[in-house]
XYZ file of C-alpha atoms in Angstrom:
386
model
C 13.692 56.510 -22.437
C 13.920 53.488 -24.690
C 14.372 53.886 -28.443
C 10.980 52.754 -29.776
C 12.202 51.976 -33.336
C 14.972 49.811 -31.835
C 12.437 48.071 -29.604
C 10.236 47.361 -32.624
C 13.193 46.026 -34.594
C 14.115 43.674 -31.756
C 10.550 42.397 -31.490
C 10.382 41.770 -35.224
C 13.601 39.761 -35.152
C 12.668 37.576 -32.185
C 11.537 34.073 -33.154
C 9.586 31.629 -31.003
C 9.818 27.927 -31.854
C 6.665 25.887 -31.407
C 6.716 22.177 -30.472
C 5.089 19.587 -32.684
C 3.714 17.705 -29.686
C 1.761 20.729 -28.447
C -0.540 20.356 -31.461
C -1.487 16.811 -30.424
C -3.649 15.393 -27.667
C -2.388 15.542 -24.115
C -3.739 15.448 -20.592
C -2.893 14.465 -17.050
C -1.255 11.312 -15.710
C -4.730 9.850 -15.509
C -6.328 10.755 -18.813
C -5.423 12.021 -22.275
C -8.202 14.231 -23.614
C -8.940 13.963 -27.321
C -10.059 16.983 -29.314
C -11.629 17.079 -32.784
C -9.347 18.247 -35.575
C -6.085 17.214 -33.896
C -3.277 16.329 -36.358
C -2.862 12.731 -37.446
C 0.646 13.086 -38.863
C 3.769 15.230 -38.626
C 2.652 16.960 -41.824
C -0.651 18.018 -40.277
C 1.224 19.314 -37.230
C 3.222 21.504 -39.622
C -0.004 22.679 -41.245
C -1.188 23.889 -37.835
C 2.182 25.421 -37.000
C 1.990 27.374 -40.239
C -1.235 28.937 -38.976
C 0.520 30.073 -35.795
C 3.288 31.647 -37.851
C 0.806 33.253 -40.231
C -1.054 35.020 -37.432
C 1.906 35.897 -35.179
C 4.658 36.461 -37.758
C 7.332 35.252 -35.321
C 7.001 31.441 -35.140
C 8.963 30.210 -38.172
C 10.374 26.936 -36.762
C 8.867 23.748 -35.382
C 10.603 21.325 -33.029
C 10.255 17.597 -33.714
C 10.107 14.778 -31.173
C 11.474 11.389 -32.167
C 9.911 8.808 -32.416
C 6.617 10.714 -32.163
C 7.403 12.492 -35.445
C 9.116 9.643 -37.265
C 8.799 9.700 -41.059
C 10.475 7.756 -43.832
C 12.005 10.813 -45.507
C 13.090 13.691 -43.265
C 14.362 15.676 -46.214
C 10.880 15.543 -47.687
C 9.431 16.646 -44.348
C 11.801 19.614 -44.302
C 10.649 20.515 -47.816
C 7.011 20.194 -46.724
C 7.739 22.660 -43.926
C 9.535 25.043 -46.281
C 6.558 25.086 -48.635
C 4.494 26.351 -45.688
C 6.938 29.074 -44.731
C 8.498 27.051 -41.923
C 11.751 25.346 -41.015
C 12.323 22.335 -38.810
C 13.869 23.283 -35.494
C 15.255 21.318 -32.570
C 15.224 17.544 -32.682
C 14.060 16.170 -29.326
C 15.163 12.702 -28.345
C 13.030 10.207 -26.440
C 14.784 7.738 -24.140
C 12.062 7.506 -21.534
C 9.142 5.559 -22.997
C 10.527 2.093 -23.728
C 10.234 -0.614 -21.077
C 14.002 -1.079 -21.298
C 14.449 2.354 -19.715
C 12.730 1.515 -16.426
C 16.061 1.814 -14.576
C 17.475 4.513 -16.842
C 18.696 5.003 -20.381
C 22.258 6.301 -20.837
C 22.888 5.819 -17.099
C 21.344 2.330 -16.911
C 23.539 -0.282 -15.204
C 23.142 -2.607 -18.214
C 25.551 -1.670 -21.042
C 23.144 -3.114 -23.598
C 20.419 -0.671 -22.595
C 22.934 2.188 -22.585
C 23.957 1.247 -26.132
C 20.325 1.244 -27.268
C 19.808 4.711 -25.811
C 23.005 6.056 -27.336
C 22.084 4.661 -30.735
C 18.815 6.595 -30.563
C 20.628 9.834 -29.707
C 23.000 9.314 -32.631
C 20.009 8.598 -34.877
C 18.625 11.988 -33.842
C 21.840 13.627 -35.079
C 21.360 11.813 -38.393
C 17.876 13.331 -38.534
C 19.379 16.768 -37.847
C 21.641 16.272 -40.841
C 18.623 15.463 -43.024
C 16.426 18.318 -41.783
C 19.082 21.016 -41.450
C 18.274 21.388 -37.759
C 20.758 23.205 -35.558
C 19.819 21.867 -32.142
C 19.609 18.469 -30.472
C 17.663 18.693 -27.236
C 18.317 16.086 -24.594
C 16.229 15.390 -21.524
C 16.734 12.285 -19.427
C 14.235 10.776 -17.023
C 17.106 8.736 -15.591
C 17.422 8.479 -11.837
C 16.744 6.247 -8.853
C 13.816 5.811 -6.483
C 15.588 4.333 -3.450
C 18.857 4.841 -1.552
C 21.394 2.250 -2.629
C 19.527 1.395 -5.822
C 22.552 2.359 -7.930
C 25.886 4.116 -7.649
C 25.249 7.859 -7.960
C 28.769 8.749 -9.144
C 28.898 5.832 -11.581
C 25.686 7.045 -13.190
C 27.335 10.441 -13.749
C 30.254 8.665 -15.410
C 27.882 6.803 -17.737
C 26.051 10.034 -18.536
C 29.304 11.823 -19.350
C 30.394 8.969 -21.612
C 27.145 9.090 -23.611
C 27.139 12.881 -23.892
C 30.737 12.824 -25.108
C 29.915 10.294 -27.842
C 26.990 12.423 -29.042
C 29.049 15.611 -28.862
C 31.738 14.098 -31.087
C 29.076 13.184 -33.656
C 27.714 16.744 -33.916
C 28.463 18.757 -37.031
C 30.323 22.045 -36.952
C 27.152 24.174 -36.869
C 25.131 21.873 -34.627
C 24.550 22.185 -30.887
C 23.587 19.971 -27.972
C 21.066 21.440 -25.522
C 21.001 19.680 -22.158
C 17.795 20.115 -20.198
C 17.376 19.462 -16.481
C 14.471 18.569 -14.195
C 14.768 18.373 -10.448
C 12.371 15.457 -9.979
C 9.936 13.204 -11.799
C 9.826 10.437 -12.641
C 12.801 9.589 -10.393
C 12.039 10.290 -6.737
C 15.323 9.798 -4.840
C 18.010 10.977 -7.265
C 17.651 12.474 -10.719
C 20.747 12.248 -12.895
C 20.376 15.765 -14.352
C 18.419 17.520 -11.575
C 19.500 21.148 -11.909
C 21.237 23.807 -13.977
C 24.536 23.231 -12.169
C 24.712 19.578 -13.205
C 23.783 20.439 -16.778
C 26.300 23.300 -16.807
C 29.094 21.106 -15.444
C 28.603 18.520 -18.186
C 28.299 21.170 -20.909
C 31.399 22.990 -19.676
C 33.439 19.815 -19.892
C 32.104 18.933 -23.347
C 32.890 22.228 -25.070
C 31.286 25.176 -26.894
C 28.716 23.129 -28.837
C 27.064 22.008 -25.580
C 24.739 24.464 -23.846
C 22.039 24.413 -21.190
C 18.305 24.498 -21.871
C 16.275 26.237 -19.156
C 12.720 24.924 -18.864
C 10.890 27.622 -16.921
C 8.585 25.050 -15.286
C 11.275 22.660 -14.063
C 12.357 24.299 -10.825
C 11.627 23.922 -7.146
C 9.255 26.509 -5.621
C 11.019 29.761 -4.889
C 13.882 29.183 -7.341
C 15.187 32.441 -8.806
C 15.169 31.479 -12.472
C 16.354 34.893 -13.644
C 19.557 34.412 -11.614
C 20.187 31.138 -13.461
C 19.549 32.882 -16.779
C 21.890 35.760 -15.938
C 24.690 33.426 -14.871
C 24.397 31.123 -17.880
C 24.349 34.110 -20.238
C 27.434 35.498 -18.528
C 29.197 32.171 -19.056
C 27.893 31.875 -22.650
C 26.212 28.601 -21.786
C 22.535 29.495 -22.165
C 21.450 27.730 -25.327
C 17.679 27.712 -25.150
C 14.479 28.114 -23.203
C 11.619 25.689 -22.957
C 8.876 28.145 -22.071
C 5.955 27.046 -19.937
C 4.686 27.827 -16.455
C 3.745 26.003 -13.288
C 1.644 26.455 -10.196
C 2.772 23.339 -8.318
C 5.122 21.050 -10.243
C 5.844 20.371 -13.916
C 2.446 21.657 -15.000
C 3.433 22.576 -18.596
C 0.910 25.415 -18.666
C 1.064 28.295 -21.128
C 4.085 30.492 -20.554
C 3.248 33.467 -18.374
C -0.007 31.938 -17.163
C 1.086 31.414 -13.556
C 3.460 34.339 -13.039
C 3.768 36.886 -15.872
C 5.996 39.062 -13.672
C 8.515 36.215 -13.456
C 8.494 35.893 -17.240
C 9.204 39.630 -17.500
C 12.100 39.330 -15.016
C 13.551 36.444 -17.000
C 13.243 38.331 -20.275
C 14.879 41.406 -18.754
C 17.958 39.325 -17.934
C 17.876 37.957 -21.488
C 17.799 41.487 -22.915
C 20.420 42.782 -20.492
C 22.709 39.816 -21.194
C 22.462 40.039 -24.983
C 20.382 36.894 -25.297
C 18.183 38.275 -28.068
C 21.122 38.328 -30.448
C 23.385 35.531 -29.201
C 21.631 32.504 -30.660
C 19.468 31.612 -27.662
C 16.503 29.563 -28.866
C 13.107 30.611 -27.512
C 11.089 27.420 -27.619
C 7.710 26.489 -26.192
C 7.314 23.175 -24.359
C 3.702 22.986 -23.273
C 0.800 20.572 -23.041
C -2.556 22.095 -23.867
C -4.848 19.692 -22.083
C -8.244 21.400 -21.847
C -7.842 24.407 -24.142
C -7.877 24.330 -27.968
C -4.363 23.755 -29.280
C -3.694 26.398 -31.906
C -5.213 29.378 -30.058
C -3.286 28.346 -26.931
C -0.020 28.315 -28.837
C -0.794 31.683 -30.426
C -1.496 33.091 -26.959
C 1.763 31.639 -25.656
C 3.736 33.297 -28.438
C 2.004 36.577 -27.672
C 2.836 36.217 -23.968
C 6.521 35.831 -24.807
C 6.307 38.884 -27.040
C 4.634 40.983 -24.354
C 7.226 40.064 -21.725
C 10.011 40.782 -24.201
C 8.524 44.156 -25.148
C 8.312 45.199 -21.504
C 11.897 44.058 -20.923
C 13.052 46.101 -23.900
C 11.294 49.180 -22.507
C 13.287 49.193 -19.262
C 15.158 52.496 -19.012
C 18.545 50.921 -18.506
C 20.378 54.230 -18.071
C 18.026 55.255 -15.266
C 18.269 51.787 -13.768
C 22.067 51.840 -13.801
C 22.139 55.299 -12.231
C 19.833 54.186 -9.434
C 21.897 51.070 -8.872
C 25.152 53.020 -8.703
C 23.608 55.444 -6.252
C 22.244 52.727 -4.014
C 18.692 53.907 -4.666
C 16.902 50.661 -3.889
C 13.355 51.916 -4.390
C 14.278 53.978 -7.416
C 15.887 51.007 -9.151
C 12.906 48.814 -8.404
C 10.570 51.536 -9.698
C 12.361 51.606 -13.059
C 11.662 47.906 -13.532
C 8.086 48.229 -12.313
C 7.406 51.147 -14.660
C 8.380 48.967 -17.610
C 6.415 45.971 -16.335
C 3.291 48.063 -15.801
C 3.418 49.475 -19.343
C 0.608 48.302 -21.624
C 2.630 47.061 -24.594
C -0.322 45.725 -26.576
C -0.635 48.876 -28.735
C 3.101 48.705 -29.480
C 2.850 45.061 -30.512
C -0.189 45.836 -32.659
C 1.944 48.390 -34.507
C 4.733 45.832 -34.896
C 2.322 43.330 -36.419
C 0.868 45.879 -38.807
C 4.396 46.760 -39.927
C 4.991 43.033 -40.502
C 1.895 42.978 -42.689
C -0.236 40.803 -40.407
C -3.395 41.380 -38.432
C -2.788 43.311 -35.178
C -5.095 40.856 -33.379
C -3.683 37.339 -33.910
C -6.314 35.595 -31.791
C -9.200 37.289 -33.548
C -7.670 36.770 -36.975
C -7.250 33.051 -36.336
C -10.779 32.765 -35.010
C -12.117 34.423 -38.148
C -9.954 32.377 -40.539
C -12.157 29.296 -40.435
C -9.142 26.992 -39.911
C -10.522 25.491 -36.689
C -13.773 24.483 -38.382
C -11.928 23.221 -41.455
C -9.664 20.797 -39.594
C -12.565 19.387 -37.591
C -14.328 18.609 -40.861
C -11.319 17.284 -42.761
C -9.418 15.329 -40.114
C -11.776 12.434 -39.683
C -10.438 8.927 -39.163
C -6.851 7.853 -38.766
C -4.837 8.002 -35.569
C -4.661 11.310 -33.765
C -1.275 12.483 -32.537
C -0.757 12.528 -28.807
C 1.304 11.239 -25.934
C 2.915 8.000 -26.981
C 2.005 8.524 -30.645
C-alpha cells in the first residue's frame, strides 16, 4: 500500500501555474463573450490569481503573455505579485497576431519578418530577466496551407536558426519550452506539429531546451502518456499545458473530457520522477461560458485529484504483476487507484495547509465575485487580442 504521509507531502509540494489570459474574456472563433468583473489590467489578473492560490494553496505562480500583459515596469509587476503571495511564472511569446505573420514568423520567407519575430522573442527573455521568470514558452502558428507554398526543409532551417539565437540569449537558470500543435491555423504543414519535431530541435539545442506537452494538442487516439514517459526518460519534458478536448483544440478545463487520461498521464509523471524534476504544471485554458475564477480553481483541483490517484498506485504490486505477465492483475492495480475517492484525502491535505477543505465553497462564500463586479466598472476588459 502507498505511504499516505508521503502522498500528502507530495501533494503539498506540487504547484500548478495559472495563466493570466484565463482570467480574461474568451470565446469561440465567432464570438468573444464578455463577463462582468473581468480584469482590466495585468495587476487585476494577479489579484484574481491570488484568490485561486488562497483557496487552493498550490497555485503560487502566474504565467504572462506578451504583449497581452505588457507593462512599463516588469520589476514593479513582479513586486505587485509578491505582495499578493505570488510569483511571475513562464513568459509566453506572441508571434501569431500581427498581420506581418500571415505567412509565418520565424519561418517566414522574408528575413525582415523573421527579424521582427526574433526581436520579440529576445524581448521576452529581457522580460524574464526583469521578472525573475525561469521559463520562456514558445508556440508558433507557422506553417503552410498549400503544397508548394514554401520549402518545408528551409522553414525548419529558419526555425532552428531562430531557436538557436534565443537559446544563446538565455541565462544560466532559464529554460526554453517548445510547444507543438499538429494543426491550426496552418492546414497543410505545421512547422512544429508534434512532440518529435519539438524534441529534435530541443535535443540539438541543449539542456536548457525542453518540450512542453499541451494535453489538448494531439490527434484523436494519440497516447499522450507514452509521449510523457518517453520525454521524462530522455529528460526532455519541461512542462505541461493542461487542458482537455473533445474534438480539436478545445481548451476546456483539464480532466473535463477524459479524467482517466489525466490520471494515466499523471501516473507516468509520478513513475518517471516528474513531480521532483522541475516539470512545470501549467494550465492553458479558455473559460468561455463558465465564470473564470471558479473554473480555474476547479482545474487546479482536477490536477490534484489525478495526481493523488497516481500517487496511490501500489507500485510494488504493479511491478510484481508486470513481471509475472499478469495482464488483468496489473490493470486492476491501476484501476483500483483510479477508482479511489481521493477527495477526503485532499480535504485533509488542505486542512493541514491551513486552508478551507472546500475551495469552491470557500471562494463562493468569500464575496470576491460580487466585489469585482462592483469595482471593475469602465476601462478595457482583458481578453483575446488585449
